XYZ file of C-alpha atoms in Angstrom:
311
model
C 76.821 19.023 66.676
C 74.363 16.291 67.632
C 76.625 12.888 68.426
C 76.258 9.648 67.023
C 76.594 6.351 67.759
C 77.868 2.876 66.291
C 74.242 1.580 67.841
C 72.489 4.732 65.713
C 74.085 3.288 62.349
C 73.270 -0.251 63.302
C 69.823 0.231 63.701
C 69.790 2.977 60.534
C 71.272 0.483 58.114
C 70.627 -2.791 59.885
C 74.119 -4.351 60.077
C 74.937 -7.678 61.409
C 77.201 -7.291 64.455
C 79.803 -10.027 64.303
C 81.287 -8.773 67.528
C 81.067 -5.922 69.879
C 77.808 -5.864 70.608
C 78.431 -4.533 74.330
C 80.518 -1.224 73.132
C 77.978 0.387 70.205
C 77.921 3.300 72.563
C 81.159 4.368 70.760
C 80.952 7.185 69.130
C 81.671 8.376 65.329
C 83.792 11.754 65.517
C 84.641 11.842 62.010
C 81.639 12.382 59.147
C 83.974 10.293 56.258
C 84.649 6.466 56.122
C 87.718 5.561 55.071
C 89.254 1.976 53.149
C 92.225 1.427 54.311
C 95.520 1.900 52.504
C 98.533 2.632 54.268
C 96.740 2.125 57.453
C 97.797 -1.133 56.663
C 101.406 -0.708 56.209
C 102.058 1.128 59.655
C 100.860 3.336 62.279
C 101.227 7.433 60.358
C 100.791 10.263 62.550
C 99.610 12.356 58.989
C 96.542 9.936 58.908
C 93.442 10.873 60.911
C 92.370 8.399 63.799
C 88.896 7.495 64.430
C 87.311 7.325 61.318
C 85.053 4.568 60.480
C 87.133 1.966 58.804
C 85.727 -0.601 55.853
C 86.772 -3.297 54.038
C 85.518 -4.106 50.529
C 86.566 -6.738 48.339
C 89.731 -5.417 47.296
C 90.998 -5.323 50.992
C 90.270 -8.568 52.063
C 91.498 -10.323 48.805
C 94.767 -8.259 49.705
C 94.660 -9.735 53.222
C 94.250 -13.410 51.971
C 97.088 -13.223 49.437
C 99.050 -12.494 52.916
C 100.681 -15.950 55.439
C 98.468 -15.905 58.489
C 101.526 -14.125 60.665
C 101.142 -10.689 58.058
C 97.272 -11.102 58.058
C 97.100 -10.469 61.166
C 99.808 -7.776 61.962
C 98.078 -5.939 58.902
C 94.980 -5.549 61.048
C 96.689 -4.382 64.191
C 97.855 -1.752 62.067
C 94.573 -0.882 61.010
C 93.493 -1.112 64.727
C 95.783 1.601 66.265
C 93.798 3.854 64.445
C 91.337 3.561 66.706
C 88.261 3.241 64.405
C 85.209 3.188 66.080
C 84.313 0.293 64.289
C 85.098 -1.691 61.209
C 82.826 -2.621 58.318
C 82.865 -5.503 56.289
C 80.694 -5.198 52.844
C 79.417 -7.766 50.317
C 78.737 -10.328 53.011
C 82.459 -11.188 53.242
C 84.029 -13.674 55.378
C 86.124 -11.751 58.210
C 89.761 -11.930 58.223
C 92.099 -14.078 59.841
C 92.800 -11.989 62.919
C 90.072 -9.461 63.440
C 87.483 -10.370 65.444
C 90.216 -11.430 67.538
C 91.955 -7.632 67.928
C 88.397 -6.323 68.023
C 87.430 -8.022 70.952
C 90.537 -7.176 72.787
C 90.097 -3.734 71.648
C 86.500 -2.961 72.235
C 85.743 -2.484 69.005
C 82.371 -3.535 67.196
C 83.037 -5.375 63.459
C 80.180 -5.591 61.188
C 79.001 -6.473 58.082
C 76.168 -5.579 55.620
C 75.497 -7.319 52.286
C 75.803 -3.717 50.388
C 78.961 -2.719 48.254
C 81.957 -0.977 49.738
C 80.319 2.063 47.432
C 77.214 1.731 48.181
C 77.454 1.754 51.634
C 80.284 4.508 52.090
C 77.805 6.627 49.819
C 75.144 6.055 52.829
C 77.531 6.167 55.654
C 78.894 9.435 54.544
C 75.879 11.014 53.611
C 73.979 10.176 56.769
C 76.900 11.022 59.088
C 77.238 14.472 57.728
C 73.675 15.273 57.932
C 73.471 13.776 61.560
C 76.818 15.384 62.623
C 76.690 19.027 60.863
C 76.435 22.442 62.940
C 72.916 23.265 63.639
C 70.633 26.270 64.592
C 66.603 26.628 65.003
C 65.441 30.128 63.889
C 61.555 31.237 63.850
C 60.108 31.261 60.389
C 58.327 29.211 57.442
C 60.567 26.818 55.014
C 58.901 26.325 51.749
C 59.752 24.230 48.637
C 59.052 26.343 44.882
C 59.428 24.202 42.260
C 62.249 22.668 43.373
C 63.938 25.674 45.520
C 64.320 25.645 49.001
C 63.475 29.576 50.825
C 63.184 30.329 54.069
C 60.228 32.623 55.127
C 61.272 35.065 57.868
C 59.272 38.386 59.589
C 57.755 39.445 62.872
C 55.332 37.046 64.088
C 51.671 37.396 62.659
C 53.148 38.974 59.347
C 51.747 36.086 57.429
C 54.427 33.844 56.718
C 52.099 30.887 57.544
C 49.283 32.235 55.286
C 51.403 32.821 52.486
C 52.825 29.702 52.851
C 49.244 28.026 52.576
C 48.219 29.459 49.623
C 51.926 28.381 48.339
C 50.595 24.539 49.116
C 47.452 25.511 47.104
C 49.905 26.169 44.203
C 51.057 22.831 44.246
C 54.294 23.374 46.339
C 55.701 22.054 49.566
C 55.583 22.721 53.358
C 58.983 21.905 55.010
C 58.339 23.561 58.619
C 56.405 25.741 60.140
C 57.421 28.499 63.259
C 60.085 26.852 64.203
C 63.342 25.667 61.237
C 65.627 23.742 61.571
C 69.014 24.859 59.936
C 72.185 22.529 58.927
C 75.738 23.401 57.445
C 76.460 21.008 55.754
C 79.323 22.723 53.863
C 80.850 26.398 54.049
C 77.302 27.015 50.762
C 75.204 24.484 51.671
C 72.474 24.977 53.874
C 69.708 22.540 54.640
C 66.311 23.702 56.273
C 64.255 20.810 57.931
C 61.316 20.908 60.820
C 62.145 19.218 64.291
C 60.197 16.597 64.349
C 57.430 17.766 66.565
C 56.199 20.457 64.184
C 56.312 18.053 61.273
C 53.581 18.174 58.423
C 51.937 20.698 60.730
C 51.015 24.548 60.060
C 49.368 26.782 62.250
C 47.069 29.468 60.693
C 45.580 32.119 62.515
C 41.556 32.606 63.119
C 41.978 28.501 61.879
C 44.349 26.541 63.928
C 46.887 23.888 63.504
C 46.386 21.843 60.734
C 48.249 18.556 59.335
C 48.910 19.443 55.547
C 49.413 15.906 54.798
C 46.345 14.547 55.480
C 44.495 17.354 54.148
C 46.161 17.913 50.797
C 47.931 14.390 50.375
C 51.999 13.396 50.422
C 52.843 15.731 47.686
C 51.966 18.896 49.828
C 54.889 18.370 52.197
C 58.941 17.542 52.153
C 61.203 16.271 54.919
C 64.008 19.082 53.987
C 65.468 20.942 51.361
C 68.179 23.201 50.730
C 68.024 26.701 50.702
C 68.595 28.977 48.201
C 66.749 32.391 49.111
C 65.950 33.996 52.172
C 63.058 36.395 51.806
C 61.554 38.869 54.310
C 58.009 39.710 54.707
C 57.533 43.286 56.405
C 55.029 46.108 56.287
C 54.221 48.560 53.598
C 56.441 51.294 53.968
C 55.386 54.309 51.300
C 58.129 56.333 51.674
C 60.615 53.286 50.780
C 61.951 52.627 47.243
C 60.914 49.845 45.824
C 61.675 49.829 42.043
C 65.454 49.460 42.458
C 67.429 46.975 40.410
C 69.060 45.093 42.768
C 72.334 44.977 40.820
C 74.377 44.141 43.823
C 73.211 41.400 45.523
C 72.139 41.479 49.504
C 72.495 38.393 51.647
C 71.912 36.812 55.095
C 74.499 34.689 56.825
C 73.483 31.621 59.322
C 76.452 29.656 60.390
C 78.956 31.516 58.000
C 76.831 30.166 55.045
C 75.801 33.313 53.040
C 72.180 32.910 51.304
C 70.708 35.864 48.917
C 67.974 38.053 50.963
C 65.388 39.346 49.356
C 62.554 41.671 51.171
C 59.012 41.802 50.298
C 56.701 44.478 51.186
C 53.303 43.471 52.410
C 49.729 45.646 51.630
C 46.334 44.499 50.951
C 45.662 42.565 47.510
C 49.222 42.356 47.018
C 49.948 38.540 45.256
C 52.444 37.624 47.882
C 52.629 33.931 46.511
C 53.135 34.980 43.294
C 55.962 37.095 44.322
C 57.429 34.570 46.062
C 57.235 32.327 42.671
C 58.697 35.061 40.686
C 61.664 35.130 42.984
C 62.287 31.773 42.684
C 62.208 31.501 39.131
C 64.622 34.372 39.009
C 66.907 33.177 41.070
C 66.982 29.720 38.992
C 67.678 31.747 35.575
C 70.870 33.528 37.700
C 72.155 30.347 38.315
C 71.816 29.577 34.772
C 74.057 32.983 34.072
C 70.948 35.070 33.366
C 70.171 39.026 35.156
C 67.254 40.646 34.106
C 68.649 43.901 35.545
C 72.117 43.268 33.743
C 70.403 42.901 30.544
C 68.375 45.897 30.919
C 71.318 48.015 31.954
C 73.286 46.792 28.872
C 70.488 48.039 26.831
C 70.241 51.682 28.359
C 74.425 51.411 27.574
C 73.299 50.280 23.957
C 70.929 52.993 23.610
C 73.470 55.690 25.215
C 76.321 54.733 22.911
C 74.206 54.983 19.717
C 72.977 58.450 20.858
C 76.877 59.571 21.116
C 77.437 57.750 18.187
C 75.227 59.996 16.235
C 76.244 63.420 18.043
C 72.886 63.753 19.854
């Protein structure tokens, strides 16, 4: 897990610092914001510590319906908490009280004209992102219409070819040799590049090429989740490959289990297209559609009418 500062989210969503600017070295250990509640009441030991603390409008009209004595006990509460630091939204005035327990306590305050929504939407989904379990695994992550897949074999296969002529089809490059993998939940999965490697792919007999600047914006994304994980390997002609896949087979990264498929390479073969095909399929199975269910139903169909009529 990659750790974050107050300083990264400062300079990520350009808050004013009303105070603390010598401690945004603290760090954020919890991916959630929270508004405070009963955080204001007292100090609960069934409340978390540590998570970044904000104030919208509805908590600091509370505090200024409150004598200037239970303002500012209100905010120690929220204080022993331990946040490491506290936002203020909608360009608010601060509190009665705060910047005076912040400074004693080291902790920054700031404020940003967004909404308390707005900016817990941002805060949360930028903290998970920057804070989730990671792993880089060799391979090619692709965008298909919309589908994320991550392109695995041994190396010279042809994951980066088939991932070219993938760009010619008007999809998306997301990285190349090297991915990038993020949990961001026990089924989601992101797939990204790591910076160095972005917009790049390396072909063979060719070199490395920037896909941006020779097929324009549209031929690359920054991430996307994945939803397949296919396999390129060698022709094998003594292996079955007509079967109906009934039972689906998966590969786990990170305890996050993503359907595998495996794709047989040999000369003339549309490996693209393949690739395409699987995608769509797997869309219409997350719309409740199998093309092997509904061809097994049929051979039941046409099984039950033969008993039916004694043959």
């Amino acid at each position: 897990m990659k750790i974050i500062t107050v300083n990264n989210i400062v300079e990520r969503f350009t808050f004013d610092v009303l105070t603390g600017s010598d401690h945004l070295y603290r760090v954020l250990k919890k991916s959630k914001v929270r508004r405070p509640g009963l955080e204001f009441m007292d100090k609960f030991d069934f409340i978390a510590n540590e998570h970044v603390q904000i104030l919208g409008k509805n908590e600091i009209n509370y505090l200024h319906t409150l004598s200037d004595e239970e303002c500012k006990l209100r905010i120690g509460n929220i204080v022993q908490y331990d946040p490491p630091c506290i936002i203020i939204t909608s360009n608010q005035p601060e509190p009665l009280g705060l910047i005076q327990y912040c400074v004693e306590e080291k902790i920054p305050v700031l404020r940003t004209r967004d909404s308390t929504s707005e900016i817990s939407a941002k805060l949360d989904a930028y903290a998970i992102k920057a804070m989730a379990q990671e792993i880089a695994i060799h391979g090619v992550c692709v965008n298909v219409s919309g589908i994320g897949i991550l392109l695995r074999g041994k190396s010279g296969v042809g994951k980066s070819e088939t991932a070219h002529t993938l760009i010619g089809r008007g999809h998306r490059l997301v990285a190349d040799d090297i991915v990038v993998l993020k949990k961001l939940s026990p089924q989601t999965l992101l797939g990204s590049h790591n910076e160095k490697n972005k917009e790049f792919l390396a072909l063979r007999s060719i070199g490395l090429m920037n896909v941006v600047r020779l097929y324009g914006r549209a031929a690359f994304q920054e991430e996307t989740r994945i939803a397949l994980d296919i396999e390129l390997t060698k022709w094998e002609h003594n292996a079955l490959n007509n079967e109906l896949e009934l039972e689906s087979k998966f590969t786990e990264y990170m305890g996050v289990q993503i359907p595998h498929i495996q794709i047989q390479l040999q000369p003339g073969r549309d490996v693209a297209g393949l690739i395409e095909a699987a995608a769509n399929n797997w869309y219409l199975k997350q719309q409740g559609y199998s093309a092997a269910e509904e061809f097994v139903k049929r051979l039941e169909q046409d099984f039950q009418t033969d008993e039916d009529n004694g043959k």
